[in-house]
Each structure stands twice: as C-alpha cells, then as structure tokens.
Tab-separated table of C-alpha atoms in Angstrom:
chain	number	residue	atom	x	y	z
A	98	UNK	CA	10.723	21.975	19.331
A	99	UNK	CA	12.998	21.124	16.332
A	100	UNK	CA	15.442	19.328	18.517
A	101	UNK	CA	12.178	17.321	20.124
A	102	UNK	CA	11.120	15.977	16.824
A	103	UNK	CA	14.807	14.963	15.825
A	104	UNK	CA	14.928	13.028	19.266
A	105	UNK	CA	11.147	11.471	18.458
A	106	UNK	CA	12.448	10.277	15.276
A	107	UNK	CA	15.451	9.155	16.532
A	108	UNK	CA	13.901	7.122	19.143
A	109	UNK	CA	11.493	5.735	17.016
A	110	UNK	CA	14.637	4.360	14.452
A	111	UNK	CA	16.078	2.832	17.029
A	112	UNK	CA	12.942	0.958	18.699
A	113	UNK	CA	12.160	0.055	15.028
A	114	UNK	CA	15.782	-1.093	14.449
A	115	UNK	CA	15.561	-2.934	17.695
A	116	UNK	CA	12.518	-5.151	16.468
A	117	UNK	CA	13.714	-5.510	12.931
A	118	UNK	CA	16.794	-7.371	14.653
A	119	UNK	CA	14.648	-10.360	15.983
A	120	UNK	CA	13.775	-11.314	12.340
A	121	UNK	CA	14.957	-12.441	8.855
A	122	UNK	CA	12.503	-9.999	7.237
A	123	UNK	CA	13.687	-6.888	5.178
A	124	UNK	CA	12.595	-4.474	7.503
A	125	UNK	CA	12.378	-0.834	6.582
A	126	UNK	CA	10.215	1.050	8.455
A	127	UNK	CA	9.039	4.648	8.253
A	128	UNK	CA	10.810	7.621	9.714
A	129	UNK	CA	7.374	8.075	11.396
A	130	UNK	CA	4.937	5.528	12.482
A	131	UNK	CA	1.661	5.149	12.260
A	132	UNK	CA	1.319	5.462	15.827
A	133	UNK	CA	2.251	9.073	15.305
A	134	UNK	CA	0.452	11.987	14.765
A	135	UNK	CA	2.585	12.904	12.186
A	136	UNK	CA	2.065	9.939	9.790
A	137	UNK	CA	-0.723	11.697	7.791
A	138	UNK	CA	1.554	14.614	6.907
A	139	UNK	CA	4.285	11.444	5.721
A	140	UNK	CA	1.721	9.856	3.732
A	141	UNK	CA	0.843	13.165	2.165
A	142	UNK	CA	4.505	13.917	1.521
A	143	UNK	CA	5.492	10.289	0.220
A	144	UNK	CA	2.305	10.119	-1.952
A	145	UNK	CA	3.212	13.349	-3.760
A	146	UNK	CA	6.595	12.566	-3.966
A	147	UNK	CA	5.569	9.468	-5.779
A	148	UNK	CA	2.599	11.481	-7.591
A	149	UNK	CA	5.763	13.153	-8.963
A	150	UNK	CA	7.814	10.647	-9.534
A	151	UNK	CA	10.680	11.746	-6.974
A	152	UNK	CA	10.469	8.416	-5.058
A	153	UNK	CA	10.079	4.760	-6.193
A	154	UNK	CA	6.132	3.418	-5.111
A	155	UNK	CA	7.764	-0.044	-4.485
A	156	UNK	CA	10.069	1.291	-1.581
A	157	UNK	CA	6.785	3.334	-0.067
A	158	UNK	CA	4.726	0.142	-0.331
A	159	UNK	CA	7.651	-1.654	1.343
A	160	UNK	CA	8.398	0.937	3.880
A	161	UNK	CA	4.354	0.698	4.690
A	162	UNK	CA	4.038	-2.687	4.752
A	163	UNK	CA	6.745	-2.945	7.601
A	164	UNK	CA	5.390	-0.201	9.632
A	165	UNK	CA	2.594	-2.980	9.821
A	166	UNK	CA	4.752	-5.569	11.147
A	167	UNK	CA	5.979	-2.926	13.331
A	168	UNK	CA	3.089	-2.120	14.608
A	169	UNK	CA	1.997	-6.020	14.933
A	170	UNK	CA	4.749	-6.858	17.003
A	171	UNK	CA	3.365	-4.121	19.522
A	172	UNK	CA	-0.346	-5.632	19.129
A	173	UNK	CA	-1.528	-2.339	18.069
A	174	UNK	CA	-4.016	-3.402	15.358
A	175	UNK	CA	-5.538	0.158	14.732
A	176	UNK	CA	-1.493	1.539	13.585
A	177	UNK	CA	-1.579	-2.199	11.328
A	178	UNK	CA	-4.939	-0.774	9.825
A	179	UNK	CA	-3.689	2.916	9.404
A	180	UNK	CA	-0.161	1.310	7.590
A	181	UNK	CA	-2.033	-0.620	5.311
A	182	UNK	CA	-4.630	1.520	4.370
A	183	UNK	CA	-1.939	4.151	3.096
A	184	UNK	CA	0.081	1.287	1.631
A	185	UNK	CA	-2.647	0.496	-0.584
A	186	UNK	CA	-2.918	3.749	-2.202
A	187	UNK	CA	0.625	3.333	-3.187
A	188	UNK	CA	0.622	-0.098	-4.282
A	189	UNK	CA	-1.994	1.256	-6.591
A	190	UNK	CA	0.307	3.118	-8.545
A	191	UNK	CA	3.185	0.525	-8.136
A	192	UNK	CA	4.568	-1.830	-11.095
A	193	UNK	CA	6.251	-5.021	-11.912
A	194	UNK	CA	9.482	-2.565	-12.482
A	195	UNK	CA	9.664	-2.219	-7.952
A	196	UNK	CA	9.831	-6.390	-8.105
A	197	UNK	CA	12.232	-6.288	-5.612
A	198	UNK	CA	10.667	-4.002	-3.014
A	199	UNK	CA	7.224	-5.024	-4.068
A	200	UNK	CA	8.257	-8.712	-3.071
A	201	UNK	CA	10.114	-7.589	-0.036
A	202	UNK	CA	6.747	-6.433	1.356
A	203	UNK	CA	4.786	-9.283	0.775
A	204	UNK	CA	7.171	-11.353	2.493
A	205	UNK	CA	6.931	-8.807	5.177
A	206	UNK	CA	2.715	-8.751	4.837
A	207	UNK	CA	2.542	-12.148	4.894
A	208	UNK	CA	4.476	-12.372	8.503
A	209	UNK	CA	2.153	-9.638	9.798
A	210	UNK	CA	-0.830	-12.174	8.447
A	211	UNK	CA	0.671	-14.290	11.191
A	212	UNK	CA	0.682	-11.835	14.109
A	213	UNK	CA	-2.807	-9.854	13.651
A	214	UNK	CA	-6.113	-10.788	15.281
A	215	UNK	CA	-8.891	-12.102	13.534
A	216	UNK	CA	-11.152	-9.585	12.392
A	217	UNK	CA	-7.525	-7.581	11.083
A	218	UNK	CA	-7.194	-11.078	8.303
A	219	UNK	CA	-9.583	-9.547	5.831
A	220	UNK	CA	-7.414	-6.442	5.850
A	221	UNK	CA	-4.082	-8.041	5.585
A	222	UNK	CA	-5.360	-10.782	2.537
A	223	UNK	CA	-6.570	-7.515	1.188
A	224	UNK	CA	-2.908	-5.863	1.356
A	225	UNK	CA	-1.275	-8.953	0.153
A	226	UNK	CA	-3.382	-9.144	-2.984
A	227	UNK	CA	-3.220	-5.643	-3.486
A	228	UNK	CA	0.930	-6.167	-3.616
A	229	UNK	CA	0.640	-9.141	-5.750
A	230	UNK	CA	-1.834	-7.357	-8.488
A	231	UNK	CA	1.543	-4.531	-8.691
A	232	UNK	CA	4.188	-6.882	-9.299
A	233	UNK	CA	2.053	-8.349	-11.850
A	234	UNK	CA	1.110	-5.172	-13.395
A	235	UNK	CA	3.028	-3.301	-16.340
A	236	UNK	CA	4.070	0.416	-16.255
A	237	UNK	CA	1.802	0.989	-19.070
A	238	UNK	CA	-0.836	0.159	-16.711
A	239	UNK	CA	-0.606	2.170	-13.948
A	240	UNK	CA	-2.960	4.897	-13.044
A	241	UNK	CA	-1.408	8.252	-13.426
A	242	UNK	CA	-2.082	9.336	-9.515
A	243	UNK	CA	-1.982	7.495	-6.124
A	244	UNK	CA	-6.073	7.011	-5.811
A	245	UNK	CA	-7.236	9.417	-2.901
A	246	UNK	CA	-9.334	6.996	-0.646
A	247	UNK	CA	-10.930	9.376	1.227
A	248	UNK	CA	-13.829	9.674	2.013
A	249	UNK	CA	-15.790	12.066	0.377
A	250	UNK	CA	-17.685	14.906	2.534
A	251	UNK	CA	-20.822	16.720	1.781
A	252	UNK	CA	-24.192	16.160	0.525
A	253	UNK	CA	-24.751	13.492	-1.960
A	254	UNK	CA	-27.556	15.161	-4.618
C-alpha cells in the first residue's frame, strides 16, 4: 500500500511537472491534488502546519493557487473550486512578509482566470482579491488561525 501511494505521488509530480513545462508561470503544485482523495488530509496537515507556524502561508497559497491552474489545464472546474477554496483559508492568514510567493500566485490565478468557464470567474476574481488583500496586509494584522470555512452542522436555536 505504502509503495502504491509513493508511485501515486510520484506520478502525479511528474504529470504536474509535465504541464508546468508548457508555461512561464512559477508552477508549484501540491504533492497531492485536488483531484485526490487525499487532498483534505493535505489541507488539514498544511493548515496546521501553518496554524503553527512550521510552514510559510505564502508558499501554501502559492502551492494552492497552482493546483488550480493544474487542474484548469485538465478542464476540471470542480478540483479549480476545491484548490481555491482551501487557498483562501490560507491567504487569510498570509502577509505582505510572503510578497514573493504571494505574487507568484496571483500571476498564476490570474492565468487560471483565463482558462476557467464562466460561472468559475466569480470564484477566481474572488481568489485574486483575496491574494491581493495579503500582500497588502501587515503581520500585525493577521488573524491568529487559518479561518475554518466549514460549514457548520447542527441545529441553529
């Protein structure tokens, strides 16, 4: 089983390396993608990781935003929504300090604008704003945990 999920992720590198080739985007995708079934239990790893402050928000937001284009450039729009919902948790938490990464995935955001259908536009303008609002936003300023965006379960009262 171990050795299948080493080969999985392996595969998926590659086909992601693959597609990242064709473009002058900085493409850095996800060791999983959000085609998998696994990508919840990544985005619950990353986000505490980043909760924690073991891993830079900037490269998760970056590393989200090009599993979108990733998953763009295969026409599946419902992976594009799943990347960008998670990358907007994390770009919730992200600063002006991850200017680098934060700009990488705009750049990259903005060329999935390009590449989605219609009703997926709200989402991505959504995403892109979202990215702007953390490069322009001071450490001071950010919330002390990724938001959890959820939603919620049992009776309202």
């Amino acid at each position: 089983m171990r050795h299948a999920i080493t080969v999985g992720m392996l595969v998926i590198a590659a086909t992601s390396m693959a597609a990242a080739a064709n473009t002058d985007l900085d493409i850095n995708p996800s060791p999983i993608g959000p085609d998998s079934q696994f990508y919840g239990v990544q985005i619950g790893v990353q986000n505490a990781f980043v909760d924690w402050g073991i891993i830079d928000p900037g490269g998760v937001v970056h590393q989200r935003a090009s599993d979108a284009y990733l998953a763009a450039q295969r026409n599946d729009t419902a992976a594009v929504n799943r990347s960008i919902a998670a990358m907007n948790q994390v770009a919730a938490v992200a600063s002006g300090t991850e200017e680098t990464r934060l700009q990488s995935a705009q750049a990259v955001l903005e060329a999935v604008q390009g590449q989605v259908p219609d009703e997926a536009q709200p989402g991505i303008e959504t995403a892109i704003n979202t990215v702007i609002e953390a490069q322009n936003r001071f450490p001071a300023d950010v919330p002390d945990r990724i938001p959890d965006e959820r939603p919620a379960t049992g009776v309202a009262g």
